[in-house]
Amino acid sequence: MNKTWLVGLILFLAITRVVFGQDLPLKASRRIDFKNLREQMVSSQIEARGIKDKAVLNAMRKIKRHLFVPQEYRHLAYIDSPLPIGEGQTISQPYIVALMSELLSLSGKERVLEIGTGSGYQAAILAELAAEVYTIEILPSLAQKAEKLLRSLGYENIKVKCGDGYLGWEEYAPFDAIIVTCAPEQIPPALIEQLKEGGKMVIPLGERYQELKLIKKKDGKIEIESIIPVRFVPMQRDLPR
Ligand code: SAH
């Protein structure tokens, strides 16, 4: 081999290392086996804590949670914890998403209302479990981001609105199920009104710490059951200034 060839070969190897190198930070998250992490999340955090609904377990196995968290937290997407999503808000802990979904006992035919779209992750899980999902987010930047992501993932049964979820979504009421993922101090009256007879609502109630409540509407009256202590971001109000 003459000298020119040798120099050429060394240059070629150096360039391919830069372009396809294994140690580039940008490539790091592509090398993580997210599918395997998701499987582990479902078995060790969700099944192990008693979630049995097959449809819920399948949805948690299917939805790519790492797409719903900011790039810098992607490698942590499957840990047993909530994570920041910007604007001081969080995506809930995977177990809490599974528990709240299971409590709604969805069969696939329902119309569901979610208050607090956040990243859109819970909405995507619900879209696997029910027919139609309506979700409201009070912060415009989060509402837009979630809507864009859900659309890019091909969800046609999720409608996102930017507004104050305290008032529910009159236009599409009544709902078979309602899930609230931010915490008010009292149950918003509009949500009770917009819940169908025989319907179920899961909601964290309280100030700094909350109790997750399961509410059932029967014969026009409500029954309230306490599930577990939880911690959610507070429900904000879009009051006239
Ligand atoms: N379900 C979300 C997590 C939501 S965190 C997910 O899967 O990622 C709670 C969200 O509720 C925050 O994004 C917050 O901005 C929103 N929120 C707070 N008060 C609200 C209100 N009155 N109406 C609608 N959304 C509200």
JSON list of C-alpha atoms and ligand atoms in Angstrom, two decimals, residues 65 68 85-87 89-92 97 114-123 135-139 142 161 163-167 180-183 232-238, ligand 1:
[
{"chain": "A", "resi": 65, "resn": "ARG", "atom": "CA", "xyz": [-43.44, 7.44, 27.78]},
{"chain": "A", "resi": 68, "resn": "PHE", "atom": "CA", "xyz": [-43.63, 12.67, 26.48]},
{"chain": "A", "resi": 85, "resn": "ILE", "atom": "CA", "xyz": [-42.22, 18.74, 31.87]},
{"chain": "A", "resi": 86, "resn": "GLY", "atom": "CA", "xyz": [-41.54, 22.51, 31.98]},
{"chain": "A", "resi": 87, "resn": "GLU", "atom": "CA", "xyz": [-43.56, 25.47, 33.33]},
{"chain": "A", "resi": 89, "resn": "GLN", "atom": "CA", "xyz": [-45.46, 21.09, 35.95]},
{"chain": "A", "resi": 90, "resn": "THR", "atom": "CA", "xyz": [-44.85, 17.33, 36.06]},
{"chain": "A", "resi": 91, "resn": "ILE", "atom": "CA", "xyz": [-45.78, 14.11, 34.28]},
{"chain": "A", "resi": 92, "resn": "SER", "atom": "CA", "xyz": [-47.22, 11.79, 36.95]},
{"chain": "A", "resi": 97, "resn": "VAL", "atom": "CA", "xyz": [-51.24, 6.90, 35.84]},
{"chain": "A", "resi": 114, "resn": "GLU", "atom": "CA", "xyz": [-59.26, 14.72, 31.50]},
{"chain": "A", "resi": 115, "resn": "ILE", "atom": "CA", "xyz": [-58.41, 17.92, 33.37]},
{"chain": "A", "resi": 116, "resn": "GLY", "atom": "CA", "xyz": [-54.66, 18.72, 33.19]},
{"chain": "A", "resi": 117, "resn": "THR", "atom": "CA", "xyz": [-53.27, 17.53, 29.83]},
{"chain": "A", "resi": 118, "resn": "GLY", "atom": "CA", "xyz": [-49.66, 18.31, 30.81]},
{"chain": "A", "resi": 119, "resn": "SER", "atom": "CA", "xyz": [-47.43, 16.21, 28.55]},
{"chain": "A", "resi": 120, "resn": "GLY", "atom": "CA", "xyz": [-50.38, 14.34, 27.00]},
{"chain": "A", "resi": 121, "resn": "TYR", "atom": "CA", "xyz": [-49.13, 10.97, 28.35]},
{"chain": "A", "resi": 122, "resn": "GLN", "atom": "CA", "xyz": [-52.23, 10.17, 30.44]},
{"chain": "A", "resi": 123, "resn": "ALA", "atom": "CA", "xyz": [-54.43, 11.20, 27.52]},
{"chain": "A", "resi": 135, "resn": "THR", "atom": "CA", "xyz": [-58.50, 16.89, 27.62]},
{"chain": "A", "resi": 136, "resn": "ILE", "atom": "CA", "xyz": [-58.11, 20.42, 28.96]},
{"chain": "A", "resi": 137, "resn": "GLU", "atom": "CA", "xyz": [-54.85, 22.21, 29.82]},
{"chain": "A", "resi": 138, "resn": "ILE", "atom": "CA", "xyz": [-54.71, 25.69, 31.31]},
{"chain": "A", "resi": 139, "resn": "LEU", "atom": "CA", "xyz": [-51.16, 26.60, 30.12]},
{"chain": "A", "resi": 142, "resn": "LEU", "atom": "CA", "xyz": [-48.19, 22.80, 27.27]},
{"chain": "A", "resi": 161, "resn": "LYS", "atom": "CA", "xyz": [-58.42, 22.36, 24.53]},
{"chain": "A", "resi": 163, "resn": "GLY", "atom": "CA", "xyz": [-58.76, 26.52, 29.09]},
{"chain": "A", "resi": 164, "resn": "ASP", "atom": "CA", "xyz": [-59.80, 26.26, 32.73]},
{"chain": "A", "resi": 165, "resn": "GLY", "atom": "CA", "xyz": [-60.78, 22.66, 33.45]},
{"chain": "A", "resi": 166, "resn": "TYR", "atom": "CA", "xyz": [-62.59, 23.74, 36.63]},
{"chain": "A", "resi": 167, "resn": "LEU", "atom": "CA", "xyz": [-65.50, 24.49, 34.32]},
{"chain": "A", "resi": 180, "resn": "VAL", "atom": "CA", "xyz": [-58.44, 15.13, 37.17]},
{"chain": "A", "resi": 181, "resn": "THR", "atom": "CA", "xyz": [-54.62, 15.27, 37.23]},
{"chain": "A", "resi": 182, "resn": "CYS", "atom": "CA", "xyz": [-54.18, 18.55, 39.12]},
{"chain": "A", "resi": 183, "resn": "ALA", "atom": "CA", "xyz": [-55.50, 19.08, 42.65]},
{"chain": "A", "resi": 232, "resn": "PHE", "atom": "CA", "xyz": [-50.27, 16.56, 42.54]},
{"chain": "A", "resi": 233, "resn": "VAL", "atom": "CA", "xyz": [-49.64, 20.10, 41.33]},
{"chain": "A", "resi": 234, "resn": "PRO", "atom": "CA", "xyz": [-52.49, 22.45, 42.40]},
{"chain": "A", "resi": 235, "resn": "MET", "atom": "CA", "xyz": [-55.41, 23.20, 40.09]},
{"chain": "A", "resi": 236, "resn": "GLN", "atom": "CA", "xyz": [-55.00, 26.79, 38.89]},
{"chain": "A", "resi": 237, "resn": "ARG", "atom": "CA", "xyz": [-57.93, 29.02, 38.14]},
{"chain": "A", "resi": 238, "resn": "ASP", "atom": "CA", "xyz": [-58.26, 31.17, 35.07]},
{"chain": "B", "resi": 1, "resn": "SAH", "atom": "N1", "xyz": [-51.82, 14.33, 33.03]},
{"chain": "B", "resi": 1, "resn": "SAH", "atom": "C1", "xyz": [-50.53, 14.97, 32.80]},
{"chain": "B", "resi": 1, "resn": "SAH", "atom": "C2", "xyz": [-49.90, 15.46, 34.09]},
{"chain": "B", "resi": 1, "resn": "SAH", "atom": "C3", "xyz": [-50.48, 16.73, 34.43]},
{"chain": "B", "resi": 1, "resn": "SAH", "atom": "S1", "xyz": [-49.71, 17.77, 35.59]},
{"chain": "B", "resi": 1, "resn": "SAH", "atom": "C4", "xyz": [-49.59, 14.10, 32.05]},
{"chain": "B", "resi": 1, "resn": "SAH", "atom": "O1", "xyz": [-49.92, 12.94, 31.74]},
{"chain": "B", "resi": 1, "resn": "SAH", "atom": "O2", "xyz": [-48.50, 14.56, 31.72]},
{"chain": "B", "resi": 1, "resn": "SAH", "atom": "C5", "xyz": [-51.13, 18.80, 35.85]},
{"chain": "B", "resi": 1, "resn": "SAH", "atom": "C6", "xyz": [-51.46, 19.73, 34.74]},
{"chain": "B", "resi": 1, "resn": "SAH", "atom": "O3", "xyz": [-52.67, 20.39, 35.08]},
{"chain": "B", "resi": 1, "resn": "SAH", "atom": "C7", "xyz": [-50.43, 20.82, 34.51]},
{"chain": "B", "resi": 1, "resn": "SAH", "atom": "O4", "xyz": [-49.99, 20.79, 33.18]},
{"chain": "B", "resi": 1, "resn": "SAH", "atom": "C8", "xyz": [-51.20, 22.11, 34.82]},
{"chain": "B", "resi": 1, "resn": "SAH", "atom": "O5", "xyz": [-50.82, 23.20, 34.00]},
{"chain": "B", "resi": 1, "resn": "SAH", "atom": "C9", "xyz": [-52.64, 21.68, 34.56]},
{"chain": "B", "resi": 1, "resn": "SAH", "atom": "N2", "xyz": [-53.68, 22.49, 35.20]},
{"chain": "B", "resi": 1, "resn": "SAH", "atom": "C10", "xyz": [-53.63, 23.14, 36.40]},
{"chain": "B", "resi": 1, "resn": "SAH", "atom": "N3", "xyz": [-54.80, 23.75, 36.65]},
{"chain": "B", "resi": 1, "resn": "SAH", "atom": "C11", "xyz": [-55.61, 23.50, 35.58]},
{"chain": "B", "resi": 1, "resn": "SAH", "atom": "C12", "xyz": [-56.95, 23.87, 35.24]},
{"chain": "B", "resi": 1, "resn": "SAH", "atom": "N4", "xyz": [-57.71, 24.64, 36.02]},
{"chain": "B", "resi": 1, "resn": "SAH", "atom": "N5", "xyz": [-57.45, 23.42, 34.05]},
{"chain": "B", "resi": 1, "resn": "SAH", "atom": "C13", "xyz": [-56.70, 22.65, 33.22]},
{"chain": "B", "resi": 1, "resn": "SAH", "atom": "N6", "xyz": [-55.43, 22.29, 33.49]},
{"chain": "B", "resi": 1, "resn": "SAH", "atom": "C14", "xyz": [-54.90, 22.70, 34.66]}
]
